[in-house]
């Protein structure tokens, strides 16, 4: 939920959506569909897993459950399959749960409310293809002003924006530089959307026709337009584009990733014990190969990291 899924402002923050760091107090604090949970990330409840389990906060060790906020509308990172939440993030959480001796319980909500809901105690952490940015770390709003406590990130995947075209690339698109005067789809309010806005300005400055950008609420809608040939490309987060290409015979990814940045698991600034336990568990699954296996399952191994990092975004 490229994501990207910075705050809303600079949006070198992807998940694919721009996100205000703090929302107004009121109904917006409540997550839609808060009852949607998955048992998919089952590491086996609070049994001791030696040193890693001992790193966890006492409350989590006692309950055997890590409560995770997510926006399950971002295949392949997280999405709903019937009543269950599935995807790469869920698979990685399950692998880490086995190391930590706890179960990760995912609850579905709206992406732009996840940080606020975690800060009010609804979740222990966020795992939702959220881009680690300096603005989110420092709790800055879209104007760069202090608006909250900020969060810490445990970075687990590198993702930029990618260009998705129809199989065979009939319009011979390899980069955004070739999109001047053409129709291109994307998801509204994303890093990819911002890339297209900037390229449109460049097209005009260079004396060429602007890009006709068709921005949709979801990338699924953008891909429908691409599949029918109504647009020449869909620009979206790399994991989303890669999975769309892998999942069928309609699309392929072309060119290089643009503006790569890390996805991070977000935790509150005052929850350093959980942060450090997550980092240790991530390093363990990287070392034992289960991390790579999960990435390969979803076709996003090109975004893999060699070591967990904290707050590596900028």
mmCIF file with all atom_site columns, N, CA and C in Angstrom, residues 27-35 68-70 107-115 117-118 122-123:
data_model
loop_
_atom_site.group_PDB
_atom_site.id
_atom_site.type_symbol
_atom_site.label_atom_id
_atom_site.label_alt_id
_atom_site.label_comp_id
_atom_site.label_asym_id
_atom_site.label_entity_id
_atom_site.label_seq_id
_atom_site.pdbx_PDB_ins_code
_atom_site.Cartn_x
_atom_site.Cartn_y
_atom_site.Cartn_z
_atom_site.occupancy
_atom_site.B_iso_or_equiv
_atom_site.pdbx_formal_charge
_atom_site.auth_seq_id
_atom_site.auth_comp_id
_atom_site.auth_asym_id
_atom_site.auth_atom_id
_atom_site.pdbx_PDB_model_num
ATOM 1  N N  . UNK A 1 27  ? -14.070 10.203 14.294 1.00 0.00 ? 27  UNK A N  1
ATOM 2  C CA . UNK A 1 27  ? -14.388 8.978  13.590 1.00 0.00 ? 27  UNK A CA 1
ATOM 3  C C  . UNK A 1 27  ? -13.237 8.477  12.764 1.00 0.00 ? 27  UNK A C  1
ATOM 4  N N  . UNK A 1 28  ? -12.364 9.367  12.297 1.00 0.00 ? 28  UNK A N  1
ATOM 5  C CA . UNK A 1 28  ? -11.268 8.933  11.445 1.00 0.00 ? 28  UNK A CA 1
ATOM 6  C C  . UNK A 1 28  ? -10.272 8.078  12.185 1.00 0.00 ? 28  UNK A C  1
ATOM 7  N N  . UNK A 1 29  ? -10.341 8.043  13.503 1.00 0.00 ? 29  UNK A N  1
ATOM 8  C CA . UNK A 1 29  ? -9.427  7.187  14.247 1.00 0.00 ? 29  UNK A CA 1
ATOM 9  C C  . UNK A 1 29  ? -9.821  5.728  14.138 1.00 0.00 ? 29  UNK A C  1
ATOM 10 N N  . UNK A 1 30  ? -11.065 5.492  13.779 1.00 0.00 ? 30  UNK A N  1
ATOM 11 C CA . UNK A 1 30  ? -11.538 4.118  13.729 1.00 0.00 ? 30  UNK A CA 1
ATOM 12 C C  . UNK A 1 30  ? -11.246 3.535  12.372 1.00 0.00 ? 30  UNK A C  1
ATOM 13 N N  . UNK A 1 31  ? -10.806 2.298  12.353 1.00 0.00 ? 31  UNK A N  1
ATOM 14 C CA . UNK A 1 31  ? -10.482 1.645  11.098 1.00 0.00 ? 31  UNK A CA 1
ATOM 15 C C  . UNK A 1 31  ? -11.702 0.962  10.526 1.00 0.00 ? 31  UNK A C  1
ATOM 16 N N  . UNK A 1 32  ? -11.841 1.103  9.198  1.00 0.00 ? 32  UNK A N  1
ATOM 17 C CA . UNK A 1 32  ? -12.907 0.372  8.536  1.00 0.00 ? 32  UNK A CA 1
ATOM 18 C C  . UNK A 1 32  ? -12.609 -1.111 8.616  1.00 0.00 ? 32  UNK A C  1
ATOM 19 N N  . UNK A 1 33  ? -13.642 -1.881 8.824  1.00 0.00 ? 33  UNK A N  1
ATOM 20 C CA . UNK A 1 33  ? -13.467 -3.331 8.814  1.00 0.00 ? 33  UNK A CA 1
ATOM 21 C C  . UNK A 1 33  ? -12.553 -3.826 9.909  1.00 0.00 ? 33  UNK A C  1
ATOM 22 N N  . UNK A 1 34  ? -12.593 -3.239 11.084 1.00 0.00 ? 34  UNK A N  1
ATOM 23 C CA . UNK A 1 34  ? -11.643 -3.605 12.118 1.00 0.00 ? 34  UNK A CA 1
ATOM 24 C C  . UNK A 1 34  ? -11.813 -5.041 12.568 1.00 0.00 ? 34  UNK A C  1
ATOM 25 N N  . UNK A 1 35  ? -12.935 -5.654 12.222 1.00 0.00 ? 35  UNK A N  1
ATOM 26 C CA . UNK A 1 35  ? -13.114 -7.042 12.620 1.00 0.00 ? 35  UNK A CA 1
ATOM 27 C C  . UNK A 1 35  ? -12.436 -8.023 11.690 1.00 0.00 ? 35  UNK A C  1
ATOM 28 N N  . UNK A 1 68  ? -1.345  -6.372 14.430 1.00 0.00 ? 68  UNK A N  1
ATOM 29 C CA . UNK A 1 68  ? -0.798  -5.688 13.257 1.00 0.00 ? 68  UNK A CA 1
ATOM 30 C C  . UNK A 1 68  ? -1.900  -4.968 12.503 1.00 0.00 ? 68  UNK A C  1
ATOM 31 N N  . UNK A 1 69  ? -1.693  -3.693 12.223 1.00 0.00 ? 69  UNK A N  1
ATOM 32 C CA . UNK A 1 69  ? -2.615  -2.944 11.380 1.00 0.00 ? 69  UNK A CA 1
ATOM 33 C C  . UNK A 1 69  ? -2.155  -2.992 9.937  1.00 0.00 ? 69  UNK A C  1
ATOM 34 N N  . UNK A 1 70  ? -3.103  -3.153 9.013  1.00 0.00 ? 70  UNK A N  1
ATOM 35 C CA . UNK A 1 70  ? -2.758  -3.211 7.592  1.00 0.00 ? 70  UNK A CA 1
ATOM 36 C C  . UNK A 1 70  ? -3.928  -2.703 6.769  1.00 0.00 ? 70  UNK A C  1
ATOM 37 N N  . UNK A 1 107 ? -5.216  -6.987 11.261 1.00 0.00 ? 107 UNK A N  1
ATOM 38 C CA . UNK A 1 107 ? -6.531  -6.372 11.223 1.00 0.00 ? 107 UNK A CA 1
ATOM 39 C C  . UNK A 1 107 ? -6.580  -5.370 10.085 1.00 0.00 ? 107 UNK A C  1
ATOM 40 N N  . UNK A 1 108 ? -7.634  -5.441 9.285  1.00 0.00 ? 108 UNK A N  1
ATOM 41 C CA . UNK A 1 108 ? -7.757  -4.599 8.101  1.00 0.00 ? 108 UNK A CA 1
ATOM 42 C C  . UNK A 1 108 ? -8.300  -3.217 8.442  1.00 0.00 ? 108 UNK A C  1
ATOM 43 N N  . UNK A 1 109 ? -7.752  -2.191 7.809  1.00 0.00 ? 109 UNK A N  1
ATOM 44 C CA . UNK A 1 109 ? -8.226  -0.837 8.005  1.00 0.00 ? 109 UNK A CA 1
ATOM 45 C C  . UNK A 1 109 ? -7.860  0.037  6.827  1.00 0.00 ? 109 UNK A C  1
ATOM 46 N N  . UNK A 1 110 ? -8.096  1.320  6.946  1.00 0.00 ? 110 UNK A N  1
ATOM 47 C CA . UNK A 1 110 ? -7.752  2.257  5.884  1.00 0.00 ? 110 UNK A CA 1
ATOM 48 C C  . UNK A 1 110 ? -6.316  2.733  6.075  1.00 0.00 ? 110 UNK A C  1
ATOM 49 N N  . UNK A 1 111 ? -5.572  2.806  4.985  1.00 0.00 ? 111 UNK A N  1
ATOM 50 C CA . UNK A 1 111 ? -4.149  3.085  5.065  1.00 0.00 ? 111 UNK A CA 1
ATOM 51 C C  . UNK A 1 111 ? -3.840  4.409  5.758  1.00 0.00 ? 111 UNK A C  1
ATOM 52 N N  . UNK A 1 112 ? -4.622  5.439  5.433  1.00 0.00 ? 112 UNK A N  1
ATOM 53 C CA . UNK A 1 112 ? -4.291  6.749  5.986  1.00 0.00 ? 112 UNK A CA 1
ATOM 54 C C  . UNK A 1 112 ? -4.658  6.891  7.455  1.00 0.00 ? 112 UNK A C  1
ATOM 55 N N  . UNK A 1 113 ? -5.239  5.852  8.063  1.00 0.00 ? 113 UNK A N  1
ATOM 56 C CA . UNK A 1 113 ? -5.530  5.900  9.492  1.00 0.00 ? 113 UNK A CA 1
ATOM 57 C C  . UNK A 1 113 ? -4.665  4.978  10.332 1.00 0.00 ? 113 UNK A C  1
ATOM 58 N N  . UNK A 1 114 ? -3.745  4.245  9.686  1.00 0.00 ? 114 UNK A N  1
ATOM 59 C CA . UNK A 1 114 ? -2.994  3.225  10.421 1.00 0.00 ? 114 UNK A CA 1
ATOM 60 C C  . UNK A 1 114 ? -2.068  3.811  11.481 1.00 0.00 ? 114 UNK A C  1
ATOM 61 N N  . UNK A 1 115 ? -1.311  4.854  11.133 1.00 0.00 ? 115 UNK A N  1
ATOM 62 C CA . UNK A 1 115 ? -0.353  5.406  12.094 1.00 0.00 ? 115 UNK A CA 1
ATOM 63 C C  . UNK A 1 115 ? -1.074  5.954  13.321 1.00 0.00 ? 115 UNK A C  1
ATOM 64 N N  . UNK A 1 117 ? -3.988  5.168  14.460 1.00 0.00 ? 117 UNK A N  1
ATOM 65 C CA . UNK A 1 117 ? -4.595  4.078  15.232 1.00 0.00 ? 117 UNK A CA 1
ATOM 66 C C  . UNK A 1 117 ? -3.556  3.325  16.050 1.00 0.00 ? 117 UNK A C  1
ATOM 67 N N  . UNK A 1 118 ? -2.363  3.142  15.506 1.00 0.00 ? 118 UNK A N  1
ATOM 68 C CA . UNK A 1 118 ? -1.305  2.494  16.284 1.00 0.00 ? 118 UNK A CA 1
ATOM 69 C C  . UNK A 1 118 ? -0.899  3.367  17.470 1.00 0.00 ? 118 UNK A C  1
ATOM 70 N N  . UNK A 1 122 ? -4.359  0.868  19.258 1.00 0.00 ? 122 UNK A N  1
ATOM 71 C CA . UNK A 1 122 ? -5.180  -0.132 18.581 1.00 0.00 ? 122 UNK A CA 1
ATOM 72 C C  . UNK A 1 122 ? -4.337  -1.300 18.084 1.00 0.00 ? 122 UNK A C  1
ATOM 73 N N  . UNK A 1 123 ? -3.114  -1.012 17.648 1.00 0.00 ? 123 UNK A N  1
ATOM 74 C CA . UNK A 1 123 ? -2.192  -2.028 17.155 1.00 0.00 ? 123 UNK A CA 1
ATOM 75 C C  . UNK A 1 123 ? -0.862  -1.918 17.881 1.00 0.00 ? 123 UNK A C  1
#
